[in-house]
Every structure is written in C-alpha cells, then in structure tokens.
CSV table of C-alpha atoms in Angstrom, one decimal:
chain,number,residue,atom,x,y,z
H,145,UNK,CA,18.3,6.5,-3.3
H,146,UNK,CA,18.3,2.9,-4.2
H,147,UNK,CA,14.7,1.8,-2.5
H,148,UNK,CA,13.7,-1.1,-1.2
H,149,UNK,CA,9.4,-0.5,-0.6
H,150,UNK,CA,7.9,-3.0,1.2
H,151,UNK,CA,3.6,-2.9,1.3
H,152,UNK,CA,1.1,-4.6,0.2
H,153,UNK,CA,-2.6,-2.9,0.4
H,154,UNK,CA,-3.8,0.3,-1.9
H,155,UNK,CA,-2.9,2.6,0.6
H,156,UNK,CA,0.6,2.0,-0.5
H,157,UNK,CA,0.1,1.9,-4.3
H,158,UNK,CA,0.2,6.0,-4.3
H,159,UNK,CA,3.5,5.8,-2.4
H,160,UNK,CA,5.1,2.8,-4.8
H,161,UNK,CA,4.1,5.1,-7.7
H,162,UNK,CA,5.5,8.5,-6.6
H,163,UNK,CA,8.4,7.0,-5.8
H,164,UNK,CA,9.7,4.6,-9.1
H,165,UNK,CA,8.5,8.2,-10.3
H,166,UNK,CA,11.4,9.9,-8.6
H,167,UNK,CA,14.0,7.5,-6.8
H,168,UNK,CA,15.2,4.2,-8.2
H,169,UNK,CA,13.0,1.6,-6.8
H,170,UNK,CA,15.3,-1.9,-6.9
H,171,UNK,CA,12.7,-4.1,-5.1
H,172,UNK,CA,9.3,-4.9,-3.5
H,173,UNK,CA,8.8,-6.5,-0.6
H,174,UNK,CA,4.9,-7.8,-0.4
H,175,UNK,CA,2.9,-10.1,1.2
H,176,UNK,CA,2.4,-13.6,-0.8
H,177,UNK,CA,-0.8,-14.3,-2.6
H,178,UNK,CA,-3.9,-14.8,-0.4
H,179,UNK,CA,-7.4,-16.6,-1.2
H,180,UNK,CA,-10.1,-14.0,-2.5
H,181,UNK,CA,-13.7,-13.7,-2.8
H,182,UNK,CA,-17.1,-16.3,-3.1
H,183,UNK,CA,-14.6,-18.6,-5.2
H,184,UNK,CA,-10.5,-18.2,-2.5
H,185,UNK,CA,-8.9,-17.3,-5.5
H,186,UNK,CA,-5.6,-16.3,-5.4
H,187,UNK,CA,-5.2,-12.9,-5.5
H,188,UNK,CA,-1.7,-11.3,-5.8
H,189,UNK,CA,-1.5,-7.1,-3.7
H,190,UNK,CA,-2.4,-4.1,-5.4
H,191,UNK,CA,1.6,-3.3,-4.8
H,192,UNK,CA,2.9,-6.7,-6.4
H,193,UNK,CA,0.2,-5.7,-9.2
H,194,UNK,CA,1.7,-2.2,-10.1
H,195,UNK,CA,5.1,-2.9,-9.6
H,196,UNK,CA,5.0,-6.1,-12.3
H,197,UNK,CA,3.4,-2.7,-14.7
H,198,UNK,CA,7.0,-1.3,-13.7
H,199,UNK,CA,9.0,-4.2,-13.5
H,200,UNK,CA,10.6,-4.2,-10.0
H,201,UNK,CA,11.2,-7.4,-8.5
H,202,UNK,CA,9.0,-8.5,-6.4
H,203,UNK,CA,9.5,-11.0,-2.8
H,204,UNK,CA,6.8,-12.2,-0.6
H,205,UNK,CA,8.4,-13.6,1.8
H,206,UNK,CA,5.6,-15.5,5.1
H,207,UNK,CA,7.7,-14.3,7.2
H,208,UNK,CA,10.7,-11.6,7.2
H,209,UNK,CA,12.0,-12.6,11.1
H,210,UNK,CA,14.8,-15.0,11.4
H,211,UNK,CA,14.7,-15.9,8.3
H,212,UNK,CA,18.6,-15.2,7.0
H,213,UNK,CA,17.5,-16.3,2.7
H,214,UNK,CA,15.2,-12.1,2.9
H,215,UNK,CA,17.9,-10.6,4.6
H,216,UNK,CA,21.0,-11.5,2.2
H,217,UNK,CA,18.8,-10.7,-0.4
H,218,UNK,CA,17.8,-7.3,0.5
H,219,UNK,CA,21.6,-7.1,1.6
H,220,UNK,CA,21.7,-8.1,-2.1
H,221,UNK,CA,20.1,-4.6,-2.9
H,222,UNK,CA,22.0,-2.2,-1.3
H,223,UNK,CA,19.2,-0.2,-0.7
H,224,UNK,CA,20.1,3.4,0.7
H,225,UNK,CA,16.5,3.6,2.2
H,226,UNK,CA,13.6,1.4,3.0
H,227,UNK,CA,10.5,2.4,2.5
H,228,UNK,CA,7.1,1.1,4.4
H,229,UNK,CA,3.4,1.8,3.4
H,230,UNK,CA,1.8,-0.6,5.7
H,231,UNK,CA,3.5,-3.9,5.1
H,232,UNK,CA,1.5,-6.3,7.6
H,233,UNK,CA,5.2,-6.8,8.9
H,234,UNK,CA,7.3,-6.7,11.9
H,235,UNK,CA,11.0,-5.5,10.3
H,236,UNK,CA,13.4,-7.2,12.7
H,237,UNK,CA,16.6,-5.6,14.3
H,238,UNK,CA,19.4,-6.4,11.7
H,239,UNK,CA,17.2,-6.0,8.2
H,240,UNK,CA,16.1,-2.1,9.9
H,241,UNK,CA,20.0,-1.2,11.1
H,242,UNK,CA,19.7,-2.1,7.1
H,243,UNK,CA,20.4,0.1,4.8
H,244,UNK,CA,22.2,3.8,5.5
H,245,UNK,CA,19.7,6.0,5.8
H,246,UNK,CA,17.7,3.7,7.9
H,247,UNK,CA,13.7,2.5,7.2
H,248,UNK,CA,11.3,4.6,7.1
H,249,UNK,CA,7.6,4.4,7.9
H,250,UNK,CA,4.9,6.4,6.6
H,251,UNK,CA,2.1,5.8,9.1
H,252,UNK,CA,-2.0,7.1,8.5
H,253,UNK,CA,-2.1,9.0,12.2
H,254,UNK,CA,-0.3,11.8,13.6
H,255,UNK,CA,1.9,10.3,15.4
H,256,UNK,CA,2.4,8.8,18.8
H,257,UNK,CA,-1.8,8.9,18.5
H,258,UNK,CA,-3.3,5.4,17.0
H,259,UNK,CA,-0.5,3.1,16.4
H,260,UNK,CA,-0.7,0.2,14.8
H,261,UNK,CA,-3.9,-1.2,12.2
H,262,UNK,CA,-6.6,1.0,12.5
H,263,UNK,CA,-5.4,4.0,12.7
H,264,UNK,CA,-8.0,5.6,9.5
H,265,UNK,CA,-10.9,4.4,10.8
H,266,UNK,CA,-10.2,4.9,15.0
H,267,UNK,CA,-9.4,8.1,14.8
H,268,UNK,CA,-13.1,8.9,13.1
H,269,UNK,CA,-14.7,6.6,15.2
H,270,UNK,CA,-13.5,8.6,18.3
H,271,UNK,CA,-14.6,12.0,16.0
H,272,UNK,CA,-11.4,13.5,16.3
H,273,UNK,CA,-11.0,16.7,14.4
H,274,UNK,CA,-8.4,16.3,12.5
H,275,UNK,CA,-5.8,13.4,11.0
H,276,UNK,CA,-2.5,12.3,8.8
H,277,UNK,CA,0.2,11.1,8.1
H,278,UNK,CA,3.3,11.2,10.2
H,279,UNK,CA,6.7,9.8,8.7
H,280,UNK,CA,9.0,8.1,10.9
H,281,UNK,CA,12.5,5.9,11.8
H,282,UNK,CA,11.2,2.4,12.2
H,283,UNK,CA,12.6,1.7,15.9
H,284,UNK,CA,12.5,-2.6,17.0
H,285,UNK,CA,8.6,-1.3,19.0
H,286,UNK,CA,5.2,-0.7,16.9
H,287,UNK,CA,5.5,2.2,15.5
H,288,UNK,CA,7.4,4.2,18.2
H,289,UNK,CA,10.5,5.3,16.0
H,290,UNK,CA,11.1,9.2,15.8
H,291,UNK,CA,9.1,11.3,13.8
H,292,UNK,CA,10.7,12.6,10.8
H,293,UNK,CA,7.6,15.0,9.0
H,294,UNK,CA,3.7,15.6,9.5
H,295,UNK,CA,1.0,16.1,7.2
H,296,UNK,CA,-2.2,17.0,9.4
H,297,UNK,CA,-6.4,17.5,7.6
H,298,UNK,CA,-9.0,19.2,9.0
H,299,UNK,CA,-11.5,16.5,9.3
H,300,UNK,CA,-15.5,17.1,7.8
H,301,UNK,CA,-18.2,15.4,10.2
H,302,UNK,CA,-19.6,13.2,7.4
H,303,UNK,CA,-16.7,11.9,6.6
H,304,UNK,CA,-16.2,8.2,6.4
H,305,UNK,CA,-12.7,6.0,6.6
H,306,UNK,CA,-13.1,4.6,2.9
H,307,UNK,CA,-12.9,8.6,2.2
H,308,UNK,CA,-10.3,9.1,4.9
H,309,UNK,CA,-7.7,6.4,3.9
H,310,UNK,CA,-7.7,7.7,-0.1
H,311,UNK,CA,-6.7,11.3,1.0
H,312,UNK,CA,-4.6,10.3,2.7
H,313,UNK,CA,-2.6,8.1,1.0
H,314,UNK,CA,-2.6,10.4,-2.1
H,315,UNK,CA,-0.9,13.2,0.7
H,316,UNK,CA,0.9,10.2,1.5
H,317,UNK,CA,2.9,9.5,-1.3
H,318,UNK,CA,4.1,13.1,-1.9
H,319,UNK,CA,5.0,13.0,2.1
H,320,UNK,CA,7.1,10.3,2.3
H,321,UNK,CA,9.2,11.9,-1.7
H,322,UNK,CA,9.6,15.3,0.9
H,323,UNK,CA,11.0,13.2,4.2
H,324,UNK,CA,13.2,11.2,1.1
H,325,UNK,CA,14.6,14.5,0.1
H,326,UNK,CA,15.1,16.2,3.4
H,327,UNK,CA,17.0,13.6,5.2
H,328,UNK,CA,19.2,13.1,1.3
H,329,UNK,CA,19.8,16.7,2.3
H,330,UNK,CA,20.4,16.5,6.1
H,331,UNK,CA,17.7,19.1,7.7
H,332,UNK,CA,15.0,17.5,8.7
H,333,UNK,CA,15.7,16.6,12.7
H,334,UNK,CA,14.5,13.4,14.0
H,335,UNK,CA,12.0,13.8,16.5
H,336,UNK,CA,11.3,11.4,19.5
H,337,UNK,CA,7.6,11.0,20.5
H,338,UNK,CA,6.2,11.3,23.5
H,339,UNK,CA,5.1,7.4,25.0
H,340,UNK,CA,2.9,8.9,27.3
H,341,UNK,CA,0.2,10.4,24.5
H,342,UNK,CA,0.5,7.7,22.4
H,343,UNK,CA,-2.9,6.1,21.6
H,344,UNK,CA,-3.6,2.2,19.8
H,345,UNK,CA,-5.5,1.5,17.0
H,346,UNK,CA,-7.0,-2.2,18.0
H,347,UNK,CA,-7.3,-3.6,14.3
H,348,UNK,CA,-11.3,-4.2,13.0
H,349,UNK,CA,-13.0,-7.3,13.2
H,350,UNK,CA,-16.7,-8.4,12.2
H,351,UNK,CA,-17.7,-8.8,15.6
H,352,UNK,CA,-17.1,-5.5,17.2
H,353,UNK,CA,-18.5,-3.1,13.8
H,354,UNK,CA,-22.2,-3.2,15.9
H,355,UNK,CA,-24.8,-0.7,17.3
H,356,UNK,CA,-25.0,0.1,20.9
H,357,UNK,CA,-28.1,2.4,20.6
H,358,UNK,CA,-27.6,3.6,24.4
H,359,UNK,CA,-24.1,5.4,22.9
H,360,UNK,CA,-25.3,9.2,21.4
H,361,UNK,CA,-26.3,10.1,18.1
H,362,UNK,CA,-22.8,11.5,17.8
H,363,UNK,CA,-20.9,8.5,19.0
H,364,UNK,CA,-23.1,6.1,16.4
H,365,UNK,CA,-22.5,8.4,14.3
H,366,UNK,CA,-19.0,7.8,14.3
H,367,UNK,CA,-18.8,4.9,14.3
H,368,UNK,CA,-21.3,4.6,12.2
H,369,UNK,CA,-18.6,6.0,9.2
H,370,UNK,CA,-15.2,4.7,11.0
H,371,UNK,CA,-16.2,1.7,10.0
H,372,UNK,CA,-17.3,2.4,6.0
H,373,UNK,CA,-16.6,0.9,3.7
H,374,UNK,CA,-15.3,-2.1,6.2
H,375,UNK,CA,-16.5,-4.0,7.9
H,376,UNK,CA,-19.3,-2.3,8.3
H,377,UNK,CA,-21.9,-1.1,11.3
H,378,UNK,CA,-25.2,-2.7,12.2
H,379,UNK,CA,-27.5,-3.9,14.3
H,380,UNK,CA,-31.0,-6.1,13.6
H,381,UNK,CA,-34.8,-5.2,12.2
H,382,UNK,CA,-36.9,-8.4,12.5
H,383,UNK,CA,-34.3,-11.0,13.7
H,384,UNK,CA,-32.3,-9.6,10.2
H,385,UNK,CA,-29.1,-8.3,9.9
H,386,UNK,CA,-29.6,-4.2,9.4
H,387,UNK,CA,-26.1,-3.3,8.0
H,388,UNK,CA,-25.8,0.9,7.8
H,389,UNK,CA,-23.1,2.9,6.0
H,390,UNK,CA,-24.7,6.4,6.1
H,391,UNK,CA,-26.2,8.5,8.8
H,392,UNK,CA,-26.5,12.3,10.0
H,393,UNK,CA,-27.0,13.5,13.6
H,394,UNK,CA,-30.1,15.7,13.8
H,395,UNK,CA,-31.4,17.7,16.4
H,396,UNK,CA,-34.5,16.3,17.4
H,397,UNK,CA,-34.6,14.1,21.3
H,398,UNK,CA,-36.4,11.2,21.6
H,399,UNK,CA,-37.8,9.8,24.6
H,400,UNK,CA,-38.6,6.3,23.1
H,401,UNK,CA,-36.7,3.8,24.2
H,402,UNK,CA,-32.9,3.3,22.6
H,403,UNK,CA,-32.6,1.6,19.1
H,404,UNK,CA,-36.7,2.8,18.3
H,405,UNK,CA,-37.5,3.8,14.7
H,406,UNK,CA,-39.5,6.9,15.8
H,407,UNK,CA,-40.1,7.6,12.2
H,408,UNK,CA,-39.7,6.3,8.1
H,409,UNK,CA,-39.3,8.4,5.0
H,410,UNK,CA,-37.7,9.6,2.2
H,411,UNK,CA,-34.9,11.5,3.8
H,412,UNK,CA,-34.1,8.2,6.2
H,413,UNK,CA,-34.9,6.3,9.0
H,414,UNK,CA,-34.7,8.3,12.2
H,415,UNK,CA,-34.0,6.1,15.3
H,416,UNK,CA,-33.9,6.9,19.2
H,417,UNK,CA,-30.2,6.8,21.1
H,418,UNK,CA,-29.7,7.0,24.6
H,419,UNK,CA,-28.5,10.9,23.7
H,420,UNK,CA,-30.7,12.4,20.6
H,421,UNK,CA,-31.7,11.5,17.6
H,422,UNK,CA,-29.9,9.4,14.5
H,423,UNK,CA,-30.8,9.1,10.9
H,424,UNK,CA,-29.9,6.8,8.8
H,425,UNK,CA,-29.8,6.9,5.1
H,426,UNK,CA,-28.0,4.1,3.8
H,427,UNK,CA,-28.9,0.9,4.9
H,428,UNK,CA,-28.3,-3.4,3.6
H,429,UNK,CA,-29.9,-6.0,4.2
H,430,UNK,CA,-29.9,-9.8,3.8
H,431,UNK,CA,-30.0,-10.8,0.4
H,432,UNK,CA,-30.0,-7.4,-1.4
H,433,UNK,CA,-27.0,-4.4,-1.7
H,434,UNK,CA,-26.1,-1.6,0.3
H,435,UNK,CA,-28.7,1.7,-0.9
H,436,UNK,CA,-30.7,4.4,0.5
H,437,UNK,CA,-33.9,4.3,2.3
H,438,UNK,CA,-35.2,6.1,-0.5
H,439,UNK,CA,-35.2,3.7,-2.4
H,440,UNK,CA,-35.1,0.9,-0.2
H,441,UNK,CA,-39.3,2.2,0.8
H,442,UNK,CA,-40.5,2.0,-2.6
H,443,UNK,CA,-40.9,-1.9,-2.5
H,444,UNK,CA,-40.6,-2.7,1.7
H,445,UNK,CA,-42.1,-1.9,4.4
H,446,UNK,CA,-40.2,-0.8,7.4
H,447,UNK,CA,-42.2,-0.3,10.9
H,448,UNK,CA,-42.4,2.7,12.6
H,449,UNK,CA,-42.1,1.7,16.2
H,450,UNK,CA,-39.6,-2.0,15.5
H,451,UNK,CA,-36.9,-2.3,18.2
H,452,UNK,CA,-33.7,-1.9,16.0
H,453,UNK,CA,-31.0,-4.4,18.6
H,454,UNK,CA,-29.6,-7.6,19.3
H,455,UNK,CA,-31.1,-11.2,17.6
H,456,UNK,CA,-32.8,-12.3,19.8
C-alpha cells in the first residue's frame, strides 16, 4: 500500500518503522519542531528523526484544518491509505475522505473506553485489569470511528504508564500491519462503537498530579504508577515537593491521620491512607535525582509522624 503516515511522539515510532519495512510510505506528517529542555532548543519529533533516517519526505504543518495547501500536498501523493498514530491534530473531513481505504488510526485503548489524549495513563489510574490497542477507521469525532482490530493484554498490578506505553507501542505496530493486510484482503468487518460505553481520557497536567491521602492505598498506588514517568505524582514533606515514582500496597492498617508517615526503613516509607497503608519506594526531593528510599536515608532524615500533604 502507498501510505501517508501522520504521527509525532515516541509511541508512533515502532508503527512508522514497521510500515516503512513492509509498505511504501510516501510521506510523513508530524508536528512542527518545538522548544525543549532548559535551553529551549528547537527539537524535532521522534517521528521526524526516523523519517529523515529513512529518507522519507517530512511535512510539518501548524494546522490541517482550512489549509488547502496541505490538502493539495497530501492529494499529490495519491495515498491508498492515511495511517495516524498519536499525531496530535484532528483531521478535517476532506482529508478523511481522500484515500481509497480511508484513514486508519491506532489508539492505545480498548475502545470505546478511554477516547482522548491519555488512555494509557487513565487505564492505570483507574485500576483497569487489562489494556490494549484498537485500530479504527477515522471519523470526524474524537476517536469515534468504526473499530477494525483489537489487541488486549492483562495488566500487572505494579506496571507503570511508561512500561505500558512501550509494550503497546510495540504491539500496536504489529496490529497496524495486520489491519492493513486485512483491509487489502477485504476480510475485516468494521464494527461501530457503542457510544453509551465510551469514557474519556483527558490530558494530564502537573496540577492534577497532587496526591489525595484520603483515598485508599490501592487508589493512590494506581495514581502513582499512572503518572510515571510524567507528570509524576507528588505531595509535600516539610514544605518541600516530594515526587513519588514507585510504591506498593501493603496489607497493613492504620488509625493515623491520612498522609502520616508511620515507618521509615530501607524498604521504604509507610504512609497511612484513607484506607490501608502504602509503601513508598522511590522518591525525589528538590535538587536531587529520583532515588530509592533505601539510598536516600543513607545521608538524609525522614521523620516518622511527619504529615505529608499540601504546601503550607
């Protein structure tokens, strides 16, 4: 198939790589270079880096909507199909209708659950026992198109969003190849989504990452792993921001106020929650790197009975 590929972040890279090895990727569309890091140096997207390595033409429009120039560029490639993987822009109707096989999107959830920007994170935050990818024919709504193929995996209770991201990115590439083969052979029956079962996975922000210690140990554990590696769940210890990367649910109970540090050892920091006790294993305080509690307490003090919570 002759493909126009649209994608931007790391998640899209395995898909582009797989498609470039098995099909004719005529062009890549990705987001414009953005300032990154402390120096705010302009950086290209991971998809652009791979496309340049493979000598695939790259286009970086600020917007697709009401952009006739972009429409004409895509049309000039005469794609059989447009493949979209975490591109970051909504495709207008005239582009959706352009290719012979339409536009296919790889979405990192088991649709219709977790439509939207952050399906991997919210599936973990909400304590789902399985996750996966869905390929779909794109429609004008947000992740509302007819479903093509699905691939699901069972979730370990300690997997974090970064680990699940890498697994789904890799498996998604294979699902895409299977989807294109199925469309070409005309043996996939598109299945409409049941909108009444849909849920929305909103964008993440640093502001939403503060821990509510009144929640149960299990809910807080899910929150911590769902926000690792970004934006990272946090609380405050003696007015310093305490980022928490790794935790574990214990079988302990506590009558202490939620947020109270009840024990500090090489195993970690035990904190009383609204229900149960959580063991915090990996932390980061200001001006230091993320480290395991067993390493941190070698040269630093963490007080038992301290109350974690909001900045005073």
